[in-house]
């Protein structure tokens, strides 16, 4: 089918205003958030309903046209950037942004995939509930993207990742059929839990068009502290002690190494103090905030914690969180880094940091490691730069750096992709470190659900 015919068929499905081909309209969607990957597309299409997504995919299946679903385009691994050959249709989900149902008795919300995460949080709040997924990119990223990457973020310790937060999905398969797995059931043993196949699949098995998500009571009390510790061993000892004392009231436990704190200070942020390692800890609960804060302060005194501040107001609490959320931005201002989003058992974090850091320092004297992340659930962002004096040639060392980092991750029985996905960035490392039998099972699923290999090509999941 030539371009003129295709554009006419697309316009017949979504309306001409939602078929974009001008560079001015498509450029921002053809480059990833980090500016590392650049793609091309035959057209950017913006369907407004599940029926339109279904008709688009049926057309693409019939005409063998690849499809790249895109949400907020905040992927840090090039997952939503189409291949450079320009054959693919780029499918924006942004217009699928309706709230289909808020069920407060069942504590669920059913939303379309293109709603931003911040909007879902807002709708939940207006209903007196909490949707707890929270990421620095929440103003831009969409629920469909969160599902497709199994997003994690700041409160996984208490509430889990998107896998745990999702009760139902609506998915359009590669051939255009709609699979209705929506529903707010907490118990369901009627066959396989197929929704989990599409969560974390990075758009390679189908297009998610809607989801039913779990809601929680809104905490009425929060206690938030910024603490300084000497090393990651001490940090993990505090994690265990906090769990023992506060149970599931421990909501967030973030670890931030000194270099990241220095970068925040350099770029205009005011920190309570700079420590070898900082912890940002949040407790939340129903009940009285003063009581929770007092209990936290008492616990800190028992630990004989020397460096620490406890937020005394909502604005102080938000200011502490702003520090954590702006780390990615200030790193971006400093230039390129080789990024890793790894997961290890929390208990192995000190061993990983010590062994991996020592090998990197020996192999690349003077290199910088920016290490921070959701230590409470074992997820670290471990970003390496200045492997040589001229950081402009950093990526010449990318394979050698990854070789070291991922070997140490594997030694801890960890994951090379904890929450940001695999995308274009980590496919060869997944092939090396994922169990081969598991990989073959994934390929078999790809052959079944997307036999022509049209869904988000050029990423890590192939049929063969
Ligand atoms: C500053 C910053 C901070 C971040 N912090 C975190 C964090 O704390 N935790 C975390 O988990 N991630 C984080 N991320 C990464 C990113 O925001 C998440 O991966 C997010 O879930 C991606 O959502 P998106 O809508 O932008 O998806 P996109 O980037 O558009 O797409 C991501 C993948 O999902 C697929 N996809 C998108 N929508 C659909 C759909 N409807 N159906 C099928 N496939 C689809 C795409 O094809 C692609 O493979 C951060 C990113 C930035 C820039």
PDB file of N, CA and C and ligand atoms in Angstrom, residues 33-34 67-81 90-93 96 112-117 133-138 140-154 156 162 170-171 198 201-210 254 324-329 332 341 374 379 381 418-421 423 455-456 459-460, ligand 1:
ATOM      1  N   UNK A  33      13.774  10.353  25.596  1.00  0.00           N
ATOM      2  CA  UNK A  33      13.931  11.389  26.636  1.00  0.00           C
ATOM      3  C   UNK A  33      15.396  11.780  26.829  1.00  0.00           C
ATOM      4  N   UNK A  34      16.299  10.794  26.704  1.00  0.00           N
ATOM      5  CA  UNK A  34      17.715  11.099  26.916  1.00  0.00           C
ATOM      6  C   UNK A  34      18.385  11.630  25.653  1.00  0.00           C
ATOM      7  N   UNK A  67       4.131  -1.464  14.236  1.00  0.00           N
ATOM      8  CA  UNK A  67       3.445  -0.485  15.094  1.00  0.00           C
ATOM      9  C   UNK A  67       4.267  -0.273  16.364  1.00  0.00           C
ATOM     10  N   UNK A  68       4.519   0.981  16.677  1.00  0.00           N
ATOM     11  CA  UNK A  68       5.231   1.305  17.923  1.00  0.00           C
ATOM     12  C   UNK A  68       4.280   2.097  18.822  1.00  0.00           C
ATOM     13  N   UNK A  69       3.791   1.476  19.918  1.00  0.00           N
ATOM     14  CA  UNK A  69       2.948   2.244  20.843  1.00  0.00           C
ATOM     15  C   UNK A  69       3.802   3.237  21.616  1.00  0.00           C
ATOM     16  N   UNK A  70       3.267   4.412  21.841  1.00  0.00           N
ATOM     17  CA  UNK A  70       4.006   5.410  22.626  1.00  0.00           C
ATOM     18  C   UNK A  70       3.071   6.080  23.619  1.00  0.00           C
ATOM     19  N   UNK A  71       3.564   6.178  24.862  1.00  0.00           N
ATOM     20  CA  UNK A  71       2.812   6.889  25.898  1.00  0.00           C
ATOM     21  C   UNK A  71       3.399   8.279  26.047  1.00  0.00           C
ATOM     22  N   UNK A  72       3.967   8.559  27.231  1.00  0.00           N
ATOM     23  CA  UNK A  72       4.546   9.884  27.493  1.00  0.00           C
ATOM     24  C   UNK A  72       5.950  10.050  26.964  1.00  0.00           C
ATOM     25  N   UNK A  73       6.512   8.997  26.383  1.00  0.00           N
ATOM     26  CA  UNK A  73       7.874   9.027  25.810  1.00  0.00           C
ATOM     27  C   UNK A  73       8.924   9.414  26.857  1.00  0.00           C
ATOM     28  N   UNK A  74       8.768   8.878  28.072  1.00  0.00           N
ATOM     29  CA  UNK A  74       9.765   9.135  29.120  1.00  0.00           C
ATOM     30  C   UNK A  74      10.674   7.931  29.350  1.00  0.00           C
ATOM     31  N   UNK A  75      10.592   6.942  28.482  1.00  0.00           N
ATOM     32  CA  UNK A  75      11.470   5.774  28.621  1.00  0.00           C
ATOM     33  C   UNK A  75      12.926   6.220  28.640  1.00  0.00           C
ATOM     34  N   UNK A  76      13.704   5.616  29.527  1.00  0.00           N
ATOM     35  CA  UNK A  76      15.136   5.946  29.575  1.00  0.00           C
ATOM     36  C   UNK A  76      15.972   4.911  28.821  1.00  0.00           C
ATOM     37  N   UNK A  77      15.306   3.983  28.124  1.00  0.00           N
ATOM     38  CA  UNK A  77      16.082   2.971  27.396  1.00  0.00           C
ATOM     39  C   UNK A  77      15.623   2.845  25.938  1.00  0.00           C
ATOM     40  N   UNK A  78      15.045   3.896  25.415  1.00  0.00           N
ATOM     41  CA  UNK A  78      14.684   3.909  23.990  1.00  0.00           C
ATOM     42  C   UNK A  78      13.566   2.963  23.626  1.00  0.00           C
ATOM     43  N   UNK A  79      12.727   2.592  24.619  1.00  0.00           N
ATOM     44  CA  UNK A  79      11.698   1.578  24.360  1.00  0.00           C
ATOM     45  C   UNK A  79      10.601   2.072  23.429  1.00  0.00           C
ATOM     46  N   UNK A  80      10.346   3.385  23.435  1.00  0.00           N
ATOM     47  CA  UNK A  80       9.213   3.907  22.662  1.00  0.00           C
ATOM     48  C   UNK A  80       9.653   4.606  21.374  1.00  0.00           C
ATOM     49  N   UNK A  81      10.922   4.497  21.036  1.00  0.00           N
ATOM     50  CA  UNK A  81      11.420   5.150  19.821  1.00  0.00           C
ATOM     51  C   UNK A  81      11.368   4.154  18.660  1.00  0.00           C
ATOM     52  N   UNK A  90       3.707   5.141  14.265  1.00  0.00           N
ATOM     53  CA  UNK A  90       3.871   5.487  15.674  1.00  0.00           C
ATOM     54  C   UNK A  90       2.482   5.752  16.237  1.00  0.00           C
ATOM     55  N   UNK A  91       2.120   4.978  17.276  1.00  0.00           N
ATOM     56  CA  UNK A  91       0.757   5.005  17.796  1.00  0.00           C
ATOM     57  C   UNK A  91       0.748   5.726  19.131  1.00  0.00           C
ATOM     58  N   UNK A  92       0.279   6.968  19.132  1.00  0.00           N
ATOM     59  CA  UNK A  92       0.200   7.729  20.389  1.00  0.00           C
ATOM     60  C   UNK A  92      -1.097   7.380  21.106  1.00  0.00           C
ATOM     61  N   UNK A  93      -0.981   7.098  22.409  1.00  0.00           N
ATOM     62  CA  UNK A  93      -2.179   6.741  23.181  1.00  0.00           C
ATOM     63  C   UNK A  93      -2.786   7.950  23.896  1.00  0.00           C
ATOM     64  N   UNK A  96      -6.527   8.551  24.434  1.00  0.00           N
ATOM     65  CA  UNK A  96      -7.320   7.610  25.228  1.00  0.00           C
ATOM     66  C   UNK A  96      -7.163   8.006  26.691  1.00  0.00           C
ATOM     67  N   UNK A 112      -8.377   4.824  30.988  1.00  0.00           N
ATOM     68  CA  UNK A 112      -7.775   4.505  29.694  1.00  0.00           C
ATOM     69  C   UNK A 112      -6.269   4.732  29.748  1.00  0.00           C
ATOM     70  N   UNK A 113      -5.585   4.107  28.796  1.00  0.00           N
ATOM     71  CA  UNK A 113      -4.123   3.995  28.889  1.00  0.00           C
ATOM     72  C   UNK A 113      -3.392   5.314  28.743  1.00  0.00           C
ATOM     73  N   UNK A 114      -4.033   6.309  28.077  1.00  0.00           N
ATOM     74  CA  UNK A 114      -3.312   7.545  27.800  1.00  0.00           C
ATOM     75  C   UNK A 114      -3.395   8.581  28.909  1.00  0.00           C
ATOM     76  N   UNK A 115      -4.109   8.254  29.993  1.00  0.00           N
ATOM     77  CA  UNK A 115      -4.181   9.209  31.108  1.00  0.00           C
ATOM     78  C   UNK A 115      -2.799   9.286  31.768  1.00  0.00           C
ATOM     79  N   UNK A 116      -2.355  10.504  32.099  1.00  0.00           N
ATOM     80  CA  UNK A 116      -1.048  10.580  32.763  1.00  0.00           C
ATOM     81  C   UNK A 116      -1.167  10.023  34.184  1.00  0.00           C
ATOM     82  N   UNK A 117      -0.018   9.598  34.694  1.00  0.00           N
ATOM     83  CA  UNK A 117       0.001   9.089  36.061  1.00  0.00           C
ATOM     84  C   UNK A 117      -0.464  10.168  37.037  1.00  0.00           C
ATOM     85  N   UNK A 133       1.392   4.725  42.978  1.00  0.00           N
ATOM     86  CA  UNK A 133       2.564   4.784  42.103  1.00  0.00           C
ATOM     87  C   UNK A 133       3.027   6.235  42.004  1.00  0.00           C
ATOM     88  N   UNK A 134       4.333   6.442  42.165  1.00  0.00           N
ATOM     89  CA  UNK A 134       4.847   7.815  42.176  1.00  0.00           C
ATOM     90  C   UNK A 134       6.240   7.829  41.551  1.00  0.00           C
ATOM     91  N   UNK A 135       6.388   8.580  40.469  1.00  0.00           N
ATOM     92  CA  UNK A 135       7.674   8.676  39.760  1.00  0.00           C
ATOM     93  C   UNK A 135       7.968  10.146  39.488  1.00  0.00           C
ATOM     94  N   UNK A 136       9.250  10.468  39.311  1.00  0.00           N
ATOM     95  CA  UNK A 136       9.597  11.859  39.003  1.00  0.00           C
ATOM     96  C   UNK A 136       8.986  12.295  37.667  1.00  0.00           C
ATOM     97  N   UNK A 137       8.698  11.336  36.793  1.00  0.00           N
ATOM     98  CA  UNK A 137       8.152  11.661  35.470  1.00  0.00           C
ATOM     99  C   UNK A 137       6.629  11.639  35.443  1.00  0.00           C
ATOM    100  N   UNK A 138       5.976  11.669  36.606  1.00  0.00           N
ATOM    101  CA  UNK A 138       4.533  11.390  36.653  1.00  0.00           C
ATOM    102  C   UNK A 138       3.663  12.417  35.917  1.00  0.00           C
ATOM    103  N   UNK A 140       4.220  13.490  32.952  1.00  0.00           N
ATOM    104  CA  UNK A 140       4.249  13.165  31.516  1.00  0.00           C
ATOM    105  C   UNK A 140       3.935  11.706  31.216  1.00  0.00           C
ATOM    106  N   UNK A 141       4.434  10.790  32.042  1.00  0.00           N
ATOM    107  CA  UNK A 141       4.264   9.372  31.698  1.00  0.00           C
ATOM    108  C   UNK A 141       2.793   8.985  31.824  1.00  0.00           C
ATOM    109  N   UNK A 142       2.408   7.972  31.061  1.00  0.00           N
ATOM    110  CA  UNK A 142       1.007   7.557  31.008  1.00  0.00           C
ATOM    111  C   UNK A 142       0.835   6.171  31.634  1.00  0.00           C
ATOM    112  N   UNK A 143      -0.382   5.894  32.050  1.00  0.00           N
ATOM    113  CA  UNK A 143      -0.671   4.597  32.678  1.00  0.00           C
ATOM    114  C   UNK A 143      -0.290   3.436  31.745  1.00  0.00           C
ATOM    115  N   UNK A 144      -0.548   3.579  30.443  1.00  0.00           N
ATOM    116  CA  UNK A 144      -0.180   2.507  29.512  1.00  0.00           C
ATOM    117  C   UNK A 144       1.321   2.277  29.495  1.00  0.00           C
ATOM    118  N   UNK A 145       2.101   3.371  29.563  1.00  0.00           N
ATOM    119  CA  UNK A 145       3.558   3.242  29.624  1.00  0.00           C
ATOM    120  C   UNK A 145       3.994   2.659  30.956  1.00  0.00           C
ATOM    121  N   UNK A 146       3.336   3.072  32.038  1.00  0.00           N
ATOM    122  CA  UNK A 146       3.662   2.526  33.360  1.00  0.00           C
ATOM    123  C   UNK A 146       3.423   1.017  33.395  1.00  0.00           C
ATOM    124  N   UNK A 147       2.315   0.602  32.792  1.00  0.00           N
ATOM    125  CA  UNK A 147       2.011  -0.833  32.757  1.00  0.00           C
ATOM    126  C   UNK A 147       3.019  -1.581  31.887  1.00  0.00           C
ATOM    127  N   UNK A 148       3.330  -0.991  30.742  1.00  0.00           N
ATOM    128  CA  UNK A 148       4.176  -1.700  29.781  1.00  0.00           C
ATOM    129  C   UNK A 148       5.622  -1.813  30.243  1.00  0.00           C
ATOM    130  N   UNK A 149       6.007  -0.962  31.224  1.00  0.00           N
ATOM    131  CA  UNK A 149       7.360  -1.054  31.778  1.00  0.00           C
ATOM    132  C   UNK A 149       7.345  -1.650  33.188  1.00  0.00           C
ATOM    133  N   UNK A 150       6.155  -2.028  33.669  1.00  0.00           N
ATOM    134  CA  UNK A 150       6.033  -2.456  35.074  1.00  0.00           C
ATOM    135  C   UNK A 150       6.734  -1.445  35.977  1.00  0.00           C
ATOM    136  N   UNK A 151       6.299  -0.200  35.892  1.00  0.00           N
ATOM    137  CA  UNK A 151       6.976   0.889  36.603  1.00  0.00           C
ATOM    138  C   UNK A 151       6.946   0.669  38.113  1.00  0.00           C
ATOM    139  N   UNK A 152       7.953   1.231  38.750  1.00  0.00           N
ATOM    140  CA  UNK A 152       8.100   1.051  40.202  1.00  0.00           C
ATOM    141  C   UNK A 152       8.002   2.379  40.930  1.00  0.00           C
ATOM    142  N   UNK A 153       9.160   3.003  41.173  1.00  0.00           N
ATOM    143  CA  UNK A 153       9.131   4.330  41.781  1.00  0.00           C
ATOM    144  C   UNK A 153       9.328   4.317  43.281  1.00  0.00           C
ATOM    145  N   UNK A 154       8.710   5.312  43.928  1.00  0.00           N
ATOM    146  CA  UNK A 154       9.120   5.689  45.280  1.00  0.00           C
ATOM    147  C   UNK A 154       8.428   4.912  46.402  1.00  0.00           C
ATOM    148  N   UNK A 156       7.285   1.512  46.248  1.00  0.00           N
ATOM    149  CA  UNK A 156       7.168   0.071  45.970  1.00  0.00           C
ATOM    150  C   UNK A 156       7.293  -0.751  47.253  1.00  0.00           C
ATOM    151  N   UNK A 162       3.691  -1.832  39.344  1.00  0.00           N
ATOM    152  CA  UNK A 162       2.426  -1.857  38.580  1.00  0.00           C
ATOM    153  C   UNK A 162       1.817  -3.265  38.546  1.00  0.00           C
ATOM    154  N   UNK A 170      -7.386  -4.061  29.490  1.00  0.00           N
ATOM    155  CA  UNK A 170      -7.983  -4.222  28.160  1.00  0.00           C
ATOM    156  C   UNK A 170      -6.825  -4.068  27.173  1.00  0.00           C
ATOM    157  N   UNK A 171      -6.702  -5.062  26.277  1.00  0.00           N
ATOM    158  CA  UNK A 171      -5.546  -5.086  25.380  1.00  0.00           C
ATOM    159  C   UNK A 171      -6.030  -5.313  23.951  1.00  0.00           C
ATOM    160  N   UNK A 198       1.219  -8.811  29.561  1.00  0.00           N
ATOM    161  CA  UNK A 198       1.339  -7.517  28.883  1.00  0.00           C
ATOM    162  C   UNK A 198       1.991  -6.465  29.777  1.00  0.00           C
ATOM    163  N   UNK A 201       5.806  -5.862  29.074  1.00  0.00           N
ATOM    164  CA  UNK A 201       6.128  -6.368  27.726  1.00  0.00           C
ATOM    165  C   UNK A 201       6.606  -5.261  26.791  1.00  0.00           C
ATOM    166  N   UNK A 202       6.596  -4.028  27.253  1.00  0.00           N
ATOM    167  CA  UNK A 202       7.083  -2.885  26.470  1.00  0.00           C
ATOM    168  C   UNK A 202       6.451  -2.823  25.071  1.00  0.00           C
ATOM    169  N   UNK A 203       5.160  -3.052  25.025  1.00  0.00           N
ATOM    170  CA  UNK A 203       4.418  -2.890  23.780  1.00  0.00           C
ATOM    171  C   UNK A 203       4.757  -3.904  22.707  1.00  0.00           C
ATOM    172  N   UNK A 204       5.391  -5.010  23.080  1.00  0.00           N
ATOM    173  CA  UNK A 204       5.826  -5.971  22.067  1.00  0.00           C
ATOM    174  C   UNK A 204       4.840  -7.126  21.880  1.00  0.00           C
ATOM    175  N   UNK A 205       3.754  -7.136  22.690  1.00  0.00           N
ATOM    176  CA  UNK A 205       2.766  -8.208  22.547  1.00  0.00           C
ATOM    177  C   UNK A 205       1.378  -7.674  22.211  1.00  0.00           C
ATOM    178  N   UNK A 206       1.174  -6.376  22.323  1.00  0.00           N
ATOM    179  CA  UNK A 206      -0.137  -5.807  22.060  1.00  0.00           C
ATOM    180  C   UNK A 206      -0.182  -4.394  22.605  1.00  0.00           C
ATOM    181  N   UNK A 207      -1.323  -3.739  22.414  1.00  0.00           N
ATOM    182  CA  UNK A 207      -1.475  -2.361  22.897  1.00  0.00           C
ATOM    183  C   UNK A 207      -2.469  -2.355  24.058  1.00  0.00           C
ATOM    184  N   UNK A 208      -2.039  -1.834  25.180  1.00  0.00           N
ATOM    185  CA  UNK A 208      -2.925  -1.710  26.343  1.00  0.00           C
ATOM    186  C   UNK A 208      -3.797  -0.465  26.133  1.00  0.00           C
ATOM    187  N   UNK A 209      -5.111  -0.645  26.261  1.00  0.00           N
ATOM    188  CA  UNK A 209      -5.993   0.508  26.045  1.00  0.00           C
ATOM    189  C   UNK A 209      -6.688   0.966  27.336  1.00  0.00           C
ATOM    190  N   UNK A 210      -6.774   0.086  28.334  1.00  0.00           N
ATOM    191  CA  UNK A 210      -7.396   0.493  29.601  1.00  0.00           C
ATOM    192  C   UNK A 210      -6.963  -0.456  30.707  1.00  0.00           C
ATOM    193  N   UNK A 254      14.978   5.664  50.514  1.00  0.00           N
ATOM    194  CA  UNK A 254      15.813   6.037  49.368  1.00  0.00           C
ATOM    195  C   UNK A 254      17.248   6.266  49.834  1.00  0.00           C
ATOM    196  N   UNK A 324      15.291  14.484  46.033  1.00  0.00           N
ATOM    197  CA  UNK A 324      15.393  13.132  45.472  1.00  0.00           C
ATOM    198  C   UNK A 324      14.942  13.112  44.008  1.00  0.00           C
ATOM    199  N   UNK A 325      13.841  13.807  43.746  1.00  0.00           N
ATOM    200  CA  UNK A 325      13.261  13.731  42.396  1.00  0.00           C
ATOM    201  C   UNK A 325      14.090  14.476  41.368  1.00  0.00           C
ATOM    202  N   UNK A 326      14.910  15.424  41.801  1.00  0.00           N
ATOM    203  CA  UNK A 326      15.673  16.211  40.828  1.00  0.00           C
ATOM    204  C   UNK A 326      17.060  15.627  40.523  1.00  0.00           C
ATOM    205  N   UNK A 327      17.379  14.495  41.107  1.00  0.00           N
ATOM    206  CA  UNK A 327      18.723  13.947  40.862  1.00  0.00           C
ATOM    207  C   UNK A 327      18.934  13.650  39.372  1.00  0.00           C
ATOM    208  N   UNK A 328      17.935  13.051  38.717  1.00  0.00           N
ATOM    209  CA  UNK A 328      18.099  12.729  37.287  1.00  0.00           C
ATOM    210  C   UNK A 328      18.337  13.994  36.478  1.00  0.00           C
ATOM    211  N   UNK A 329      17.610  15.060  36.818  1.00  0.00           N
ATOM    212  CA  UNK A 329      17.742  16.309  36.053  1.00  0.00           C
ATOM    213  C   UNK A 329      19.130  16.913  36.232  1.00  0.00           C
ATOM    214  N   UNK A 332      21.652  15.122  34.275  1.00  0.00           N
ATOM    215  CA  UNK A 332      21.540  15.435  32.857  1.00  0.00           C
ATOM    216  C   UNK A 332      22.331  16.712  32.549  1.00  0.00           C
ATOM    217  N   UNK A 341      19.930   0.584  35.798  1.00  0.00           N
ATOM    218  CA  UNK A 341      18.748   0.571  36.666  1.00  0.00           C
ATOM    219  C   UNK A 341      18.646  -0.866  37.149  1.00  0.00           C
ATOM    220  N   UNK A 374      15.999   3.372  45.064  1.00  0.00           N
ATOM    221  CA  UNK A 374      14.964   2.870  45.955  1.00  0.00           C
ATOM    222  C   UNK A 374      15.528   1.674  46.735  1.00  0.00           C
ATOM    223  N   UNK A 379      16.435  -1.598  44.473  1.00  0.00           N
ATOM    224  CA  UNK A 379      16.615  -1.005  43.138  1.00  0.00           C
ATOM    225  C   UNK A 379      17.548   0.209  43.224  1.00  0.00           C
ATOM    226  N   UNK A 381      19.892   3.095  40.996  1.00  0.00           N
ATOM    227  CA  UNK A 381      20.339   3.720  39.751  1.00  0.00           C
ATOM    228  C   UNK A 381      21.833   3.939  39.935  1.00  0.00           C
ATOM    229  N   UNK A 418      15.532  -3.171  36.608  1.00  0.00           N
ATOM    230  CA  UNK A 418      14.622  -3.287  37.755  1.00  0.00           C
ATOM    231  C   UNK A 418      13.286  -2.616  37.501  1.00  0.00           C
ATOM    232  N   UNK A 419      13.290  -1.394  36.927  1.00  0.00           N
ATOM    233  CA  UNK A 419      12.002  -0.695  36.780  1.00  0.00           C
ATOM    234  C   UNK A 419      11.874   0.103  35.490  1.00  0.00           C
ATOM    235  N   UNK A 420      12.956   0.350  34.764  1.00  0.00           N
ATOM    236  CA  UNK A 420      12.850   1.188  33.563  1.00  0.00           C
ATOM    237  C   UNK A 420      12.658   0.378  32.292  1.00  0.00           C
ATOM    238  N   UNK A 421      12.718  -0.935  32.379  1.00  0.00           N
ATOM    239  CA  UNK A 421      12.572  -1.765  31.194  1.00  0.00           C
ATOM    240  C   UNK A 421      13.900  -2.011  30.492  1.00  0.00           C
ATOM    241  N   UNK A 423      14.068  -2.103  26.603  1.00  0.00           N
ATOM    242  CA  UNK A 423      14.080  -1.237  25.425  1.00  0.00           C
ATOM    243  C   UNK A 423      15.131  -1.624  24.403  1.00  0.00           C
ATOM    244  N   UNK A 455       4.761  -5.850  16.408  1.00  0.00           N
ATOM    245  CA  UNK A 455       4.597  -4.996  17.585  1.00  0.00           C
ATOM    246  C   UNK A 455       5.950  -4.522  18.123  1.00  0.00           C
ATOM    247  N   UNK A 456       6.149  -3.220  18.082  1.00  0.00           N
ATOM    248  CA  UNK A 456       7.346  -2.548  18.600  1.00  0.00           C
ATOM    249  C   UNK A 456       8.645  -3.267  18.209  1.00  0.00           C
ATOM    250  N   UNK A 459      13.300  -3.999  19.414  1.00  0.00           N
ATOM    251  CA  UNK A 459      13.597  -4.002  20.845  1.00  0.00           C
ATOM    252  C   UNK A 459      14.117  -5.407  21.206  1.00  0.00           C
ATOM    253  N   UNK A 460      13.783  -5.898  22.372  1.00  0.00           N
ATOM    254  CA  UNK A 460      14.461  -7.118  22.821  1.00  0.00           C
ATOM    255  C   UNK A 460      13.718  -8.409  22.561  1.00  0.00           C
TER     256      UNK A 460
HETATM  257  C1  LIG B   1      13.022  11.934  35.246  1.00  0.00           C
HETATM  258  C2  LIG B   1      12.550  10.506  35.115  1.00  0.00           C
HETATM  259  C3  LIG B   1      12.341   9.762  36.264  1.00  0.00           C
HETATM  260  C4  LIG B   1      11.897   8.445  36.165  1.00  0.00           C
HETATM  261  N1  LIG B   1      11.677   7.730  37.316  1.00  0.00           N
HETATM  262  C5  LIG B   1      11.206   6.490  37.240  1.00  0.00           C
HETATM  263  C6  LIG B   1      10.941   5.740  38.423  1.00  0.00           C
HETATM  264  O1  LIG B   1      11.165   6.186  39.547  1.00  0.00           O
HETATM  265  N2  LIG B   1      10.441   4.507  38.280  1.00  0.00           N
HETATM  266  C7  LIG B   1      10.173   3.962  37.057  1.00  0.00           C
HETATM  267  O2  LIG B   1       9.684   2.837  37.002  1.00  0.00           O
HETATM  268  N3  LIG B   1      10.449   4.627  35.927  1.00  0.00           N
HETATM  269  C8  LIG B   1      10.937   5.871  35.982  1.00  0.00           C
HETATM  270  N4  LIG B   1      11.205   6.559  34.830  1.00  0.00           N
HETATM  271  C9  LIG B   1      11.034   5.898  33.511  1.00  0.00           C
HETATM  272  C10 LIG B   1       9.690   6.141  32.816  1.00  0.00           C
HETATM  273  O3  LIG B   1       9.069   7.324  33.257  1.00  0.00           O
HETATM  274  C11 LIG B   1       8.794   4.943  33.028  1.00  0.00           C
HETATM  275  O4  LIG B   1       9.343   3.829  32.372  1.00  0.00           O
HETATM  276  C12 LIG B   1       7.339   5.137  32.572  1.00  0.00           C
HETATM  277  O5  LIG B   1       6.574   4.055  33.058  1.00  0.00           O
HETATM  278  C13 LIG B   1       7.190   5.215  31.058  1.00  0.00           C
HETATM  279  O6  LIG B   1       5.892   5.697  30.745  1.00  0.00           O
HETATM  280  P1  LIG B   1       5.612   6.470  29.368  1.00  0.00           P
HETATM  281  O7  LIG B   1       4.150   6.699  29.284  1.00  0.00           O
HETATM  282  O8  LIG B   1       6.470   7.639  29.229  1.00  0.00           O
HETATM  283  O9  LIG B   1       6.004   5.344  28.326  1.00  0.00           O
HETATM  284  P2  LIG B   1       6.849   5.483  26.981  1.00  0.00           P
HETATM  285  O10 LIG B   1       8.210   5.967  27.282  1.00  0.00           O
HETATM  286  O11 LIG B   1       6.078   6.225  25.962  1.00  0.00           O
HETATM  287  O12 LIG B   1       6.911   3.940  26.549  1.00  0.00           O
HETATM  288  C14 LIG B   1       7.576   2.986  27.335  1.00  0.00           C
HETATM  289  C15 LIG B   1       7.302   1.593  26.757  1.00  0.00           C
HETATM  290  O13 LIG B   1       5.929   1.261  26.917  1.00  0.00           O
HETATM  291  C16 LIG B   1       5.318   1.027  25.625  1.00  0.00           C
HETATM  292  N5  LIG B   1       3.974   1.576  25.719  1.00  0.00           N
HETATM  293  C17 LIG B   1       3.604   2.827  26.080  1.00  0.00           C
HETATM  294  N6  LIG B   1       2.271   2.907  26.134  1.00  0.00           N
HETATM  295  C18 LIG B   1       1.785   1.687  25.777  1.00  0.00           C
HETATM  296  C19 LIG B   1       0.488   1.116  25.667  1.00  0.00           C
HETATM  297  N7  LIG B   1      -0.616   1.821  25.925  1.00  0.00           N
HETATM  298  N8  LIG B   1       0.384  -0.179  25.282  1.00  0.00           N
HETATM  299  C20 LIG B   1       1.480  -0.918  25.022  1.00  0.00           C
HETATM  300  N9  LIG B   1       2.729  -0.442  25.129  1.00  0.00           N
HETATM  301  C21 LIG B   1       2.877   0.837  25.516  1.00  0.00           C
HETATM  302  C22 LIG B   1       6.211   1.694  24.619  1.00  0.00           C
HETATM  303  O14 LIG B   1       6.116   1.073  23.352  1.00  0.00           O
HETATM  304  C23 LIG B   1       7.577   1.484  25.259  1.00  0.00           C
HETATM  305  O15 LIG B   1       8.027   0.184  24.984  1.00  0.00           O
HETATM  306  C24 LIG B   1      11.671   7.865  34.893  1.00  0.00           C
HETATM  307  C25 LIG B   1      11.896   8.623  33.743  1.00  0.00           C
HETATM  308  C26 LIG B   1      12.325   9.924  33.838  1.00  0.00           C
HETATM  309  C27 LIG B   1      12.518  10.705  32.579  1.00  0.00           C
END
